[in-house]
Coordinates of C-alpha atoms and ligand atoms in Angstrom, one line a residue:
Chain A
M1 CA -215.7 127.2 70.6
E2 CA -216.6 125.9 74.0
E3 CA -218.7 129.0 74.5
K4 CA -220.6 128.4 71.3
L5 CA -221.2 124.7 72.2
Q6 CA -222.5 125.7 75.6
K7 CA -224.8 128.2 73.9
I8 CA -226.2 125.5 71.7
E9 CA -226.8 123.3 74.7
A10 CA -228.5 126.2 76.5
L11 CA -230.8 126.4 73.5
F12 CA -231.5 122.6 73.7
V13 CA -232.7 123.3 77.3
K14 CA -234.6 126.4 76.2
Y15 CA -236.7 124.3 73.9
G16 CA -237.4 121.6 76.5
A17 CA -234.6 119.1 76.0
V18 CA -233.1 117.5 79.1
P19 CA -229.5 116.3 79.5
T20 CA -229.1 112.5 79.7
S21 CA -226.4 110.2 81.1
L22 CA -226.4 108.2 77.9
D23 CA -223.1 107.1 76.3
E24 CA -221.0 107.9 79.3
A25 CA -218.2 105.5 78.2
N26 CA -217.6 107.3 74.9
R27 CA -218.0 110.7 76.6
T28 CA -214.9 109.9 78.5
R29 CA -213.1 108.0 75.8
F30 CA -213.7 110.3 72.8
G31 CA -214.7 113.5 74.6
D32 CA -218.3 113.4 73.2
R33 CA -220.6 115.9 74.8
V34 CA -223.7 115.3 76.7
I35 CA -226.7 113.9 74.7
F36 CA -230.0 115.8 75.3
E37 CA -233.4 114.3 74.8
R38 CA -236.7 115.9 73.8
S39 CA -239.8 113.8 72.9
G40 CA -237.8 110.9 71.7
C41 CA -235.3 113.0 69.8
Y42 CA -231.7 112.6 71.0
I43 CA -229.4 115.4 70.2
R44 CA -225.8 116.4 70.8
A45 CA -223.6 119.4 69.9
G46 CA -220.1 118.9 68.7
V47 CA -217.3 120.0 66.5
A48 CA -216.2 118.2 63.3
A49 CA -213.6 119.1 60.7
F50 CA -214.5 118.9 57.0
D51 CA -211.6 119.2 54.7
G52 CA -209.6 120.4 57.7
Q53 CA -212.0 123.2 58.5
P54 CA -213.8 123.0 61.8
F55 CA -217.6 123.3 62.0
L56 CA -220.1 123.3 64.9
T57 CA -222.3 120.2 64.4
L58 CA -225.7 119.1 65.5
S59 CA -226.1 115.4 65.6
S60 CA -229.3 113.5 66.4
I61 CA -231.1 110.2 66.3
D62 CA -234.6 109.0 67.2
Q63 CA -233.7 105.6 68.5
L64 CA -232.6 105.1 72.1
K65 CA -230.5 102.0 71.3
F66 CA -228.3 104.1 69.0
A67 CA -228.2 107.0 71.4
E68 CA -227.0 104.7 74.2
L69 CA -224.0 103.9 72.0
G70 CA -223.5 107.6 71.1
M71 CA -224.2 106.8 67.5
L72 CA -225.9 110.0 66.4
E73 CA -226.0 111.3 62.8
D74 CA -224.7 114.7 61.8
V75 CA -227.8 116.6 60.6
D76 CA -226.4 120.1 60.5
A77 CA -223.1 121.9 60.4
L78 CA -222.6 125.6 61.2
P79 CA -219.6 127.9 60.9
V80 CA -217.7 128.3 64.1
D81 CA -218.4 132.1 64.1
C82 CA -222.1 131.4 63.4
P83 CA -224.4 134.2 64.7
D84 CA -226.6 133.3 67.6
E85 CA -229.9 133.7 65.7
R86 CA -228.8 131.1 63.2
L87 CA -227.7 128.7 65.9
E88 CA -231.1 129.1 67.5
Q89 CA -232.9 128.5 64.2
A90 CA -230.8 125.4 63.5
V91 CA -231.6 124.0 67.0
R92 CA -235.3 124.6 66.4
Y93 CA -235.2 122.6 63.2
A94 CA -233.1 119.8 64.6
L95 CA -235.3 119.4 67.7
G96 CA -238.4 119.4 65.5
V97 CA -239.8 122.6 67.3
E98 CA -240.3 123.9 63.8
P99 CA -240.4 121.9 60.5
Y100 CA -237.4 122.2 58.2
P101 CA -238.0 124.4 55.1
E102 CA -238.5 122.6 51.8
V103 CA -234.8 122.6 51.0
Y104 CA -232.2 122.7 53.9
P105 CA -229.5 123.8 54.1
Chain B
M1 CA -251.0 104.5 45.6
R2 CA -247.6 103.9 47.1
V3 CA -244.3 103.7 45.3
S4 CA -241.0 102.7 46.9
F5 CA -237.4 103.0 45.9
D6 CA -234.3 101.0 46.7
L7 CA -231.3 103.1 47.5
D8 CA -228.0 101.5 46.4
D9 CA -227.6 101.6 42.6
V10 CA -231.0 103.0 42.2
L11 CA -231.2 106.4 43.8
F12 CA -227.6 106.3 45.2
V13 CA -225.2 105.8 42.4
S14 CA -221.5 106.3 41.8
P15 CA -220.6 109.5 39.9
D16 CA -217.8 107.5 38.2
S17 CA -220.3 105.6 36.1
Y18 CA -223.6 107.6 36.4
E19 CA -224.8 111.1 35.8
T20 CA -225.6 112.5 39.3
E21 CA -227.4 115.4 40.8
P22 CA -225.1 118.3 41.8
A23 CA -223.9 117.6 45.4
P24 CA -225.0 120.0 48.1
G25 CA -222.6 122.8 49.0
F26 CA -219.6 122.4 51.4
P27 CA -219.6 121.0 54.1
F28 CA -222.8 119.1 53.3
N29 CA -221.2 117.4 50.4
R30 CA -218.9 115.8 52.9
M31 CA -221.5 115.1 55.6
F32 CA -223.7 113.4 53.0
P33 CA -221.3 111.4 50.8
D34 CA -224.1 109.5 48.9
R35 CA -224.7 110.9 45.4
L36 CA -228.1 110.9 43.7
R37 CA -228.9 109.5 40.3
K38 CA -229.7 112.4 38.0
G39 CA -233.4 113.1 37.9
T40 CA -234.2 111.8 41.4
P41 CA -235.7 115.0 42.8
E42 CA -237.7 115.5 39.6
L43 CA -239.1 112.0 39.7
I44 CA -240.0 112.0 43.4
H45 CA -241.7 115.4 43.1
A46 CA -243.6 114.3 40.0
L47 CA -244.9 111.2 41.8
Q48 CA -245.9 113.2 44.9
E49 CA -247.6 115.8 42.7
R50 CA -249.8 113.0 41.3
G51 CA -250.8 112.3 44.9
Y52 CA -248.8 109.1 45.2
E53 CA -246.9 108.3 48.4
V54 CA -243.2 107.8 47.9
W55 CA -241.2 105.6 50.3
I56 CA -237.7 104.3 50.6
Y57 CA -237.4 100.5 51.0
T58 CA -233.8 99.6 51.5
S59 CA -231.8 96.7 52.9
S60 CA -229.2 99.1 54.1
Y61 CA -228.8 100.0 57.8
R62 CA -228.5 103.8 57.1
T63 CA -230.7 105.4 59.7
E64 CA -233.9 107.3 59.0
T65 CA -232.3 110.4 60.6
Y66 CA -229.4 110.3 58.2
L67 CA -231.6 109.7 55.2
R68 CA -234.1 112.4 56.0
A69 CA -231.2 114.9 56.5
L70 CA -229.5 113.9 53.3
F71 CA -232.6 114.1 51.1
R72 CA -233.6 117.4 52.7
A73 CA -230.5 118.9 51.1
Y74 CA -232.1 118.0 47.8
G75 CA -235.5 119.2 48.7
I76 CA -236.9 115.7 48.9
R77 CA -239.2 114.4 51.7
F78 CA -240.2 110.8 51.7
D79 CA -243.5 109.7 53.1
S80 CA -241.9 106.8 54.9
I81 CA -238.6 105.0 55.2
V82 CA -238.1 101.2 55.6
N83 CA -234.5 100.3 56.3
A84 CA -233.0 96.9 57.1
Q85 CA -233.7 97.3 60.8
R86 CA -237.4 98.2 60.3
H87 CA -237.8 95.3 57.9
Q88 CA -236.3 93.0 60.5
I89 CA -238.6 94.2 63.3
E90 CA -241.8 94.5 61.3
V91 CA -241.6 92.0 58.5
Q92 CA -239.2 89.2 59.3
R93 CA -239.7 89.3 63.1
D94 CA -239.3 85.9 64.7
R95 CA -240.7 83.9 61.7
R96 CA -238.9 80.7 61.1
E97 CA -239.3 80.9 57.3
R98 CA -236.6 83.2 55.9
L99 CA -238.5 85.9 54.1
P100 CA -237.0 87.8 51.2
Q101 CA -235.0 90.9 52.0
K102 CA -237.9 93.0 50.8
L103 CA -241.6 92.4 50.9
P104 CA -243.2 95.5 49.5
N105 CA -246.8 94.2 49.7
F106 CA -246.4 93.9 53.4
Y107 CA -246.5 97.7 53.4
R108 CA -249.2 97.9 50.6
I109 CA -246.6 99.3 48.2
S110 CA -248.0 99.2 44.7
L111 CA -244.7 99.5 42.9
H112 CA -241.2 98.9 44.2
V113 CA -238.2 100.1 42.1
D114 CA -235.0 98.1 42.6
D115 CA -231.8 97.1 40.8
E116 CA -231.6 93.6 42.2
K117 CA -232.5 90.7 40.0
A118 CA -233.5 88.7 43.1
V119 CA -236.1 91.3 44.0
Q120 CA -237.6 90.8 40.5
E121 CA -237.5 87.0 40.8
N122 CA -239.3 87.0 44.1
A123 CA -242.0 89.3 42.9
R124 CA -244.3 86.7 41.5
R125 CA -243.8 84.2 44.3
Y126 CA -244.5 86.8 47.0
G127 CA -247.0 88.8 45.1
Y128 CA -245.7 92.3 44.7
R129 CA -245.1 94.5 41.7
T130 CA -241.6 95.7 40.9
M131 CA -239.6 97.5 38.2
R132 CA -236.0 97.1 37.6
V133 CA -233.7 100.1 37.3
Y134 CA -230.1 99.0 37.3
E135 CA -227.9 100.9 34.9
P136 CA -227.5 104.4 33.5
D137 CA -230.6 105.2 31.6
E138 CA -231.4 108.7 30.6
H139 CA -235.1 107.9 30.3
W140 CA -235.5 106.3 33.7
V141 CA -237.7 109.1 35.1
E142 CA -240.2 108.8 32.3
K143 CA -240.1 105.0 32.5
V144 CA -240.8 104.9 36.2
L145 CA -243.6 107.5 35.9
R146 CA -245.2 105.6 33.1
E147 CA -245.1 102.3 35.1
A148 CA -246.5 104.0 38.2
D149 CA -249.3 105.5 36.2
R150 CA -250.0 102.2 34.5
I151 CA -250.3 100.5 37.9
Y152 CA -252.5 103.2 39.3
R153 CA -254.9 102.7 36.4
L154 CA -254.8 98.9 36.9
Q155 CA -255.7 99.3 40.5
Q156 CA -258.5 101.6 39.7
E157 CA -259.9 99.0 37.3
E158 CA -259.5 96.3 39.9
H159 CA -261.5 98.3 42.4
A160 CA -264.1 99.4 39.8
Ligands
LIG1 MG1 -229.9 98.1 45.3

């Protein structure tokens, strides 16, 4: 899982996002991961369980004041064994590199 | 022509008392717990096909990011979203007079659809047009379209 999360974060960087020091308190307290930023879009990788089943999540927000508190919204969830191409596509959408298709997911 | 919708009890309804759109697949049905009134995608698309802009105007603090992601799962894209926070910053600001919780004419919205009686009652005083949708109504899509078209024609006459 850690490896997948690091892959996602490497993709953030590949598309021009930079790691921030936002939300340091909650990173320690709740184990939140680093928030990245690209053109006013704050984004974070994570893991969340839905009905007891773990998923890789992409969370984002476009307002600094929420990002400062670590209050990002889940915008995508991917299976933990998600192929790399799909991870990359999801990151491109979430960062706004590419517009979402008409219906997503 | 710009049409806006309230969320709670208009587009977002409880499946216990309303017919709703099928929820998106797992796990998105968990990520996006709000359920849409049946006919919502059809109505929004029909308005946009007519060339009308469709906005959300809500007194809720749900973020624009959340709302865009949720509606994307139903194939809906809003032209703009006004939530409580945006209303506070752009409409209420530091005015001493307490403005109503929604002021659609501030955004040049021609028709605002809402379930709240207070929103109807304030319409005349503050000079905006509104339509009340507040209970299960299998004809709500046609009713809103008819009202939007009526106002569109009215506005054309006014400008003629
Ligand atoms: Mg309402």
